[in-house]
């Protein structure tokens, strides 16, 4: 016989626990399996899982307040007051035994009009872990945002001194650029670490951080998309290893040794052998493809450069497009670089504009990131869009690709040229037609911003009408 | 830690309220706790009574667990009172109360450790041998020592 139950009282300080202890004691005395969840002021403890509820013969509720019973749908419930549970424990257990044996005992059914189903406590299953991926990404991104802001702004300021200024060792622009670059370099490790943290709590941090660091050290780097994958893999690994049943003697070593050791090694190996090769292959294929394309239509080439830059915002595809433009500078071909710069400014600017156009679609933290994204976008730092793309890749990335492609295509159509490898609006003076250049970026920005808000709006309205 | 919340001087045995009523018992408890909690006795009494109105904390078996939640409390405290004569607490089993474990807790809930300690104490209270020991200990020191030992054991 298996009994599960919940105890809760109005203040949740003493009686909740007294009742739980009494049921457990009485049921154990009779040789039953028992698990009682306590909902007190400390929060929910000893939480029942869906599996345990399914396996139970009967549910005992010792409650003095109304509790959400939706998780007990289809079970036999014996409900008693907290006082009865404490003082007449044997009678309550007798009732539970009778209910379990009685084939005609009514099964609990959730009322159809019970609108608040959101409150259901979710079991700690792998499926639920995956279902909450959007939440995990959000968590990862929220910890990453300060690094993007600090690093991006310092790099942008260093450009203001002139695009070559940071090359002078010991100068202020040099330090701004260097410190900013270091802040940028931990952006992806931090995101990966906290994605994994969201999934597996503290044990996720070590494998997540290491997976993110591997991403930054691989050549070609899998970029922020690689960081997301690494974080998710690390979270899953830590979550799964945490679930393993260990003999008592080893249980103490789990959090400090076993989980970090095995999850980090496992995820690290996966990064090198499963994530890295396709990235390298993709980069090689893209390079070949782009080179072939440069013989064809200029407008299409510009559009492809733009779309590639926006696809992974600093990842392998982005790097191919960027290096393609910079590489051609050496050959005296300046048009693709102009297309690259005009379109590369779009992602950050578009997200900055999007947060301004419809505040409801963004969290307060995202709206703040939107403000710094103006400066990052203007400085040709596409990473300003990563917090948005990381939190909602499926809507954000396609929107950014469309706007960037338009900007890149337009730049080629206008035969814009640029000879500087980096710098955004700070190298405007080097563009042959600065006003048209700004127009290209502005059009792309507006298109991306409207598109991303449209896509997010669909999801938002769905959530509202529920 | 239990030792921060429950101190030897918080144990009061042989207590005699002005009358057998709940109000007088709570007034006595408040007066004793007041200097340690740093809260006025009248405020404590009011807080204890407010909780009793939501439902008696006299849980039967001669035991009551009055709680008071007060603002700006420095340290949550657990105080133990044994009465020479039973107090009429409107207990659930109608029996007079001989032992009161008074909880004085902060209204602003910053830290949950005291709740965890109380949860543990509550679990011990349903065991007859624990209650028996609390009711029969001869001196305040013995009573204190027994509770601390029970609470610090990993049960």
XYZ file of C-alpha atoms in Angstrom, chain A:
466
model
C 0.000 0.000 0.000
C 1.282 3.409 -0.970
C 0.047 6.654 0.527
C 0.922 10.147 -0.619
C -0.413 13.330 0.883
C -0.195 17.035 1.472
C -0.378 18.960 4.725
C -0.923 22.705 5.014
C -2.268 25.016 7.723
C -3.106 28.740 7.747
C 0.199 29.973 9.160
C 2.271 27.070 7.951
C 4.615 27.293 10.900
C 3.969 24.349 13.159
C 0.859 22.318 12.442
C 1.733 21.534 8.841
C 4.793 19.672 10.053
C 3.133 18.066 13.060
C 0.474 16.629 10.756
C 3.031 15.383 8.237
C 5.032 13.696 10.995
C 1.951 11.977 12.429
C 0.770 10.559 9.088
C 4.252 9.364 8.237
C 4.671 7.741 11.623
C 1.291 6.006 11.643
C 1.568 4.769 8.061
C 5.112 3.508 8.554
C 3.999 1.678 11.690
C 1.454 -0.188 9.580
C 4.107 -1.062 7.014
C 2.870 1.276 4.291
C 4.983 3.322 1.929
C 4.303 6.977 2.580
C 5.391 10.401 1.373
C 3.859 13.632 2.610
C 4.441 16.986 0.940
C 4.438 19.932 3.341
C 3.245 23.310 2.121
C 4.344 25.605 4.912
C 5.840 29.029 5.131
C 9.256 27.637 4.189
C 7.694 26.739 0.844
C 6.884 23.348 -0.582
C 9.111 20.638 0.840
C 9.299 16.941 0.131
C 7.472 17.653 -3.118
C 5.513 14.792 -4.687
C 6.400 13.871 -8.242
C 3.881 12.884 -10.901
C 5.345 9.377 -10.785
C 4.792 9.034 -7.039
C 1.227 10.290 -7.313
C 0.510 7.833 -10.122
C 1.870 4.937 -8.057
C -0.087 5.842 -4.910
C -3.198 3.912 -3.860
C -4.693 6.843 -2.022
C -4.079 10.519 -1.343
C -4.439 11.953 2.170
C -4.904 15.690 2.542
C -4.484 17.233 5.979
C -5.270 20.806 5.141
C -6.711 23.835 6.867
C -6.504 25.976 3.748
C -7.589 25.326 0.194
C -4.861 23.673 -1.817
C -4.552 23.078 -5.535
C -5.681 19.502 -6.078
C -5.345 19.393 -9.851
C -2.288 17.159 -9.613
C -4.440 14.476 -7.959
C -6.853 14.134 -10.865
C -8.144 10.579 -11.095
C -6.970 9.616 -7.593
C -8.886 8.653 -4.466
C -8.628 11.522 -2.014
C -9.269 11.386 1.731
C -9.471 14.914 3.082
C -9.254 15.698 6.783
C -8.604 18.744 8.938
C -5.105 19.309 10.255
C -6.442 18.721 13.785
C -7.930 15.345 12.831
C -4.722 14.301 11.210
C -2.762 15.136 14.343
C -5.139 13.718 16.942
C -7.037 10.993 15.147
C -4.266 9.842 12.885
C -5.256 6.190 13.142
C -8.847 6.964 12.088
C -7.652 9.040 9.128
C -5.378 6.214 8.022
C -8.273 3.744 8.513
C -10.350 5.893 6.157
C -7.506 5.940 3.654
C -7.163 2.166 3.786
C -10.930 1.761 3.331
C -10.895 4.177 0.379
C -8.036 2.335 -1.257
C -9.908 -0.973 -0.960
C -13.296 0.418 -2.047
C -13.709 -0.003 -5.809
C -16.670 2.397 -5.820
C -14.830 5.225 -4.061
C -15.210 8.356 -6.221
C -12.082 9.435 -8.070
C -11.183 13.082 -7.819
C -12.009 15.031 -10.944
C -10.867 18.504 -11.634
C -13.795 20.816 -12.313
C -13.854 21.998 -15.902
C -14.419 25.617 -14.930
C -11.311 25.575 -12.792
C -9.575 28.158 -14.937
C -6.349 28.490 -13.043
C -4.572 25.425 -14.308
C -1.285 27.260 -14.579
C -0.680 26.702 -10.888
C -0.173 22.986 -11.364
C 3.081 22.041 -9.825
C 5.171 20.405 -12.448
C 7.048 17.219 -11.862
C 10.783 17.181 -12.291
C 10.752 15.132 -15.491
C 13.010 15.377 -18.502
C 10.073 16.392 -20.673
C 9.257 19.306 -18.391
C 12.917 20.268 -18.406
C 12.800 20.536 -22.194
C 9.428 22.294 -22.204
C 10.950 25.090 -20.158
C 13.809 25.765 -22.592
C 12.537 29.322 -23.251
C 12.769 30.002 -19.513
C 16.293 28.553 -19.351
C 17.426 30.721 -22.267
C 15.924 33.794 -20.580
C 17.830 33.054 -17.396
C 21.094 32.619 -19.281
C 20.557 35.825 -21.195
C 19.658 37.851 -18.128
C 23.034 37.060 -16.540
C 24.839 37.790 -19.802
C 23.353 41.251 -20.372
C 25.702 43.178 -18.037
C 28.737 41.765 -19.869
C 27.331 42.778 -23.250
C 26.561 46.273 -21.999
C 29.893 46.828 -20.233
C 32.024 45.314 -22.989
C 30.092 46.780 -25.897
C 30.027 50.307 -24.566
C 33.754 50.309 -23.779
C 34.573 49.060 -27.268
C 32.225 51.615 -28.826
C 33.851 54.446 -26.852
C 37.301 53.294 -27.956
C 36.128 53.718 -31.578
C 35.161 57.305 -30.855
C 38.844 58.152 -30.472
C 39.327 57.063 -34.061
C 39.292 53.606 -35.519
C 43.046 53.055 -35.120
C 43.313 54.698 -31.693
C 43.005 51.478 -29.688
C 46.122 50.169 -31.417
C 48.358 52.473 -29.379
C 49.411 50.443 -26.382
C 48.980 52.203 -23.029
C 46.483 54.766 -24.336
C 42.961 55.150 -22.916
C 41.316 53.752 -26.067
C 43.663 50.768 -25.837
C 42.498 49.937 -22.327
C 38.842 50.563 -23.151
C 39.093 48.237 -26.123
C 41.046 45.574 -24.254
C 38.864 45.541 -21.133
C 35.733 45.654 -23.276
C 37.054 42.756 -25.314
C 37.633 40.688 -22.179
C 34.097 41.409 -20.965
C 32.853 40.291 -24.380
C 34.917 37.130 -24.261
C 33.100 35.821 -21.165
C 29.664 36.733 -22.480
C 28.993 33.310 -24.005
C 30.487 31.281 -21.102
C 28.261 33.209 -18.693
C 25.192 32.611 -20.808
C 25.932 28.889 -21.122
C 26.660 28.603 -17.385
C 23.349 30.151 -16.393
C 21.294 28.262 -18.954
C 22.637 25.123 -17.301
C 22.062 26.644 -13.849
C 18.428 27.259 -14.709
C 18.077 23.585 -15.639
C 20.070 21.827 -12.954
C 20.665 24.443 -10.248
C 24.192 24.921 -8.967
C 25.627 21.677 -10.409
C 24.918 23.085 -13.892
C 27.326 26.004 -13.551
C 30.649 24.177 -13.934
C 29.793 22.167 -17.067
C 27.909 25.137 -18.556
C 30.762 27.566 -18.000
C 33.315 25.153 -19.421
C 31.124 24.418 -22.462
C 30.844 28.169 -23.061
C 34.627 28.640 -22.736
C 35.201 25.838 -25.222
C 32.894 27.679 -27.617
C 35.056 30.788 -27.377
C 38.286 28.818 -27.873
C 37.233 26.659 -30.789
C 38.316 27.804 -34.222
C 35.938 28.505 -35.859
C 33.953 29.434 -32.778
C 30.384 28.100 -32.850
C 29.274 31.523 -31.571
C 26.311 32.211 -29.361
C 24.235 29.462 -30.964
C 26.994 27.051 -29.939
C 26.858 28.605 -26.469
C 23.125 27.936 -26.233
C 23.601 24.326 -27.307
C 26.519 23.907 -24.889
C 24.494 25.377 -22.021
C 21.524 23.133 -22.741
C 23.726 20.026 -23.001
C 25.477 20.935 -19.740
C 22.144 21.464 -17.997
C 20.823 18.126 -19.216
C 24.003 16.296 -18.221
C 24.078 17.779 -14.717
C 20.346 17.209 -14.307
C 20.634 13.571 -15.348
C 23.698 12.778 -13.245
C 22.023 14.403 -10.239
C 19.158 11.931 -10.650
C 21.376 8.865 -10.419
C 20.854 6.850 -7.277
C 24.135 6.661 -5.412
C 25.063 4.505 -2.458
C 25.021 6.499 0.783
C 28.802 6.541 1.042
C 29.107 8.361 -2.291
C 26.085 10.620 -1.899
C 28.113 13.296 -0.112
C 30.561 13.422 -2.998
C 27.847 14.020 -5.587
C 27.678 17.819 -5.598
C 31.380 18.523 -5.102
C 32.956 15.809 -7.183
C 30.826 13.382 -9.141
C 28.356 15.734 -10.857
C 30.893 18.408 -11.878
C 33.518 15.898 -12.965
C 31.355 13.714 -15.163
C 29.042 16.381 -16.558
C 31.938 18.683 -17.464
C 33.932 15.933 -19.134
C 30.912 14.622 -21.023
C 29.840 18.036 -22.277
C 33.403 19.039 -23.114
C 33.871 15.950 -25.264
C 30.538 16.594 -26.986
C 31.595 20.162 -27.763
C 34.808 19.020 -29.450
C 33.459 15.995 -31.291
C 29.814 16.784 -32.019
C 29.457 20.567 -32.077
C 32.799 21.721 -33.496
C 33.083 19.608 -36.717
C 29.799 20.763 -38.298
C 30.753 24.365 -37.503
C 34.080 24.004 -39.277
C 32.383 22.271 -42.206
C 29.726 24.970 -42.365
C 32.320 27.696 -42.378
C 34.309 26.032 -45.149
C 31.191 25.484 -47.254
C 30.018 29.053 -46.743
C 33.393 30.484 -47.715
C 33.419 28.518 -50.960
C 29.849 29.430 -51.699
C 30.378 33.138 -51.115
C 33.495 33.199 -53.272
C 31.608 31.588 -56.157
C 28.825 34.044 -55.709
C 30.996 37.096 -56.002
C 30.982 36.497 -59.778
C 27.198 36.850 -59.941
C 24.785 39.651 -59.134
C 26.085 42.261 -56.717
C 22.709 42.859 -55.075
C 22.265 39.183 -54.247
C 25.790 39.045 -52.849
C 25.057 42.017 -50.581
C 21.841 40.428 -49.386
C 23.593 37.154 -48.613
C 26.345 38.947 -46.702
C 23.704 40.755 -44.652
C 21.717 37.620 -43.891
C 24.870 35.736 -42.892
C 26.034 38.491 -40.554
C 22.679 38.464 -38.777
C 22.361 34.684 -38.659
C 24.653 33.936 -35.737
C 25.919 37.373 -34.646
C 29.612 36.598 -34.269
C 29.392 32.848 -34.899
C 31.013 30.919 -37.768
C 28.602 32.087 -40.478
C 28.918 35.715 -39.421
C 32.711 35.439 -39.403
C 32.777 34.084 -42.969
C 30.744 37.015 -44.289
C 32.745 39.559 -42.336
C 36.144 38.155 -43.295
C 34.996 37.957 -46.912
C 34.400 41.720 -46.983
C 37.616 42.529 -45.134
C 39.609 40.101 -47.279
C 38.502 41.812 -50.488
C 39.762 45.163 -49.165
C 43.302 43.866 -49.728
C 42.399 43.174 -53.343
C 41.101 46.694 -53.827
C 37.425 45.684 -53.920
C 35.555 47.947 -51.491
C 31.869 47.326 -52.190
C 31.225 44.107 -50.204
C 32.767 45.730 -47.120
C 30.302 48.611 -47.375
C 27.446 46.104 -47.649
C 28.839 44.232 -44.670
C 29.078 47.366 -42.515
C 25.648 48.726 -43.511
C 23.952 45.426 -42.770
C 26.061 44.526 -39.744
C 24.787 47.593 -37.918
C 21.186 46.452 -38.407
C 20.762 43.685 -35.757
C 21.571 45.779 -32.668
C 19.840 48.888 -33.987
C 16.750 46.912 -34.981
C 16.370 45.429 -31.499
C 16.917 48.869 -29.954
C 14.149 50.264 -32.158
C 11.883 47.263 -31.546
C 12.001 47.671 -27.758
C 11.089 51.332 -28.223
C 8.160 50.616 -30.567
C 6.378 48.104 -28.359
C 7.490 47.933 -24.740
C 4.936 45.258 -23.813
C 6.762 42.591 -25.801
C 9.984 42.909 -23.776
C 11.028 42.351 -20.195
C 12.379 45.331 -18.232
C 15.909 43.936 -18.578
C 15.467 43.626 -22.338
C 14.234 47.207 -22.583
C 17.387 48.335 -20.787
C 19.527 46.264 -23.170
C 17.653 47.934 -25.984
C 19.024 51.297 -24.890
C 22.652 50.190 -24.982
C 21.990 48.391 -28.274
C 21.674 51.794 -29.997
C 25.321 52.538 -29.277
C 26.492 49.015 -30.071
C 24.618 48.945 -33.365
C 25.949 52.336 -34.390
C 29.451 50.999 -33.657
C 28.968 47.882 -35.874
C 28.820 45.590 -32.833
C 26.214 42.989 -33.731
C 26.561 41.351 -30.305
C 24.107 43.934 -28.957
C 21.365 41.756 -30.422
C 22.583 38.537 -28.769
C 20.557 38.939 -25.571
C 17.428 39.102 -27.706
C 18.435 36.365 -30.105
C 19.473 34.134 -27.208
C 16.158 34.522 -25.416
C 13.949 33.985 -28.454
C 16.073 32.754 -31.389
C 13.260 31.459 -33.578
C 11.552 34.840 -33.892
C 14.495 37.206 -33.577
C 17.071 35.658 -35.915
C 14.891 35.381 -39.062
C 13.654 38.955 -38.551
C 17.195 40.272 -38.238
C 18.333 38.297 -41.295
C 15.626 39.855 -43.479
C 16.439 43.444 -42.482
C 20.194 42.931 -42.761
C 19.789 41.297 -46.172
C 17.808 44.298 -47.396
C 20.469 46.698 -46.094
C 23.282 44.646 -47.687
C 21.469 44.359 -51.012
C 20.729 48.089 -51.096
C 24.355 48.954 -50.344
C 25.505 46.909 -53.338
C 22.777 48.393 -55.549
C 23.968 51.921 -54.714
C 27.603 50.867 -55.323
C 28.681 52.059 -51.905
C 32.322 51.528 -50.993
C 34.168 51.440 -47.682
C 37.806 50.792 -46.842
C 37.648 50.449 -43.055
C 37.342 47.017 -41.447
C 35.351 48.140 -38.397
C 33.865 51.160 -36.696
C 30.223 51.765 -37.743
C 29.242 55.415 -37.865
C 32.693 56.377 -36.623
C 34.125 55.509 -40.055
C 31.304 57.178 -41.991
C 33.789 59.642 -43.425
C 35.404 56.821 -45.384
C 32.188 55.838 -47.197
C 31.811 57.263 -50.712
C 28.117 58.179 -50.243
C 27.488 58.539 -46.495
C 23.830 59.548 -46.704
C 22.867 56.595 -48.864
C 24.816 54.368 -46.515
C 22.738 55.628 -43.579
C 19.573 55.089 -45.609
C 20.462 51.422 -46.219
C 21.022 50.815 -42.506
C 17.871 52.724 -41.541
C 15.643 50.790 -43.962
C 17.035 47.451 -42.799
C 16.630 48.463 -39.162
C 12.998 49.476 -39.572
C 12.127 46.289 -41.493
C 13.738 44.034 -38.873
C 12.180 45.899 -35.951
C 8.677 45.747 -37.411
C 9.076 42.093 -38.342
C 10.338 40.966 -34.945
C 7.578 42.841 -33.137
C 5.022 41.340 -35.497
C 6.254 37.796 -34.771
C 6.486 38.404 -31.030
C 3.059 40.062 -31.126
C 1.432 36.863 -32.390
C 2.829 34.924 -29.468
C 1.980 37.737 -27.030
C -1.664 37.917 -28.122
C -1.958 34.145 -27.872
C -0.721 34.352 -24.293
C -3.181 37.138 -23.511
C -6.272 35.395 -24.859
C -5.591 32.230 -22.876
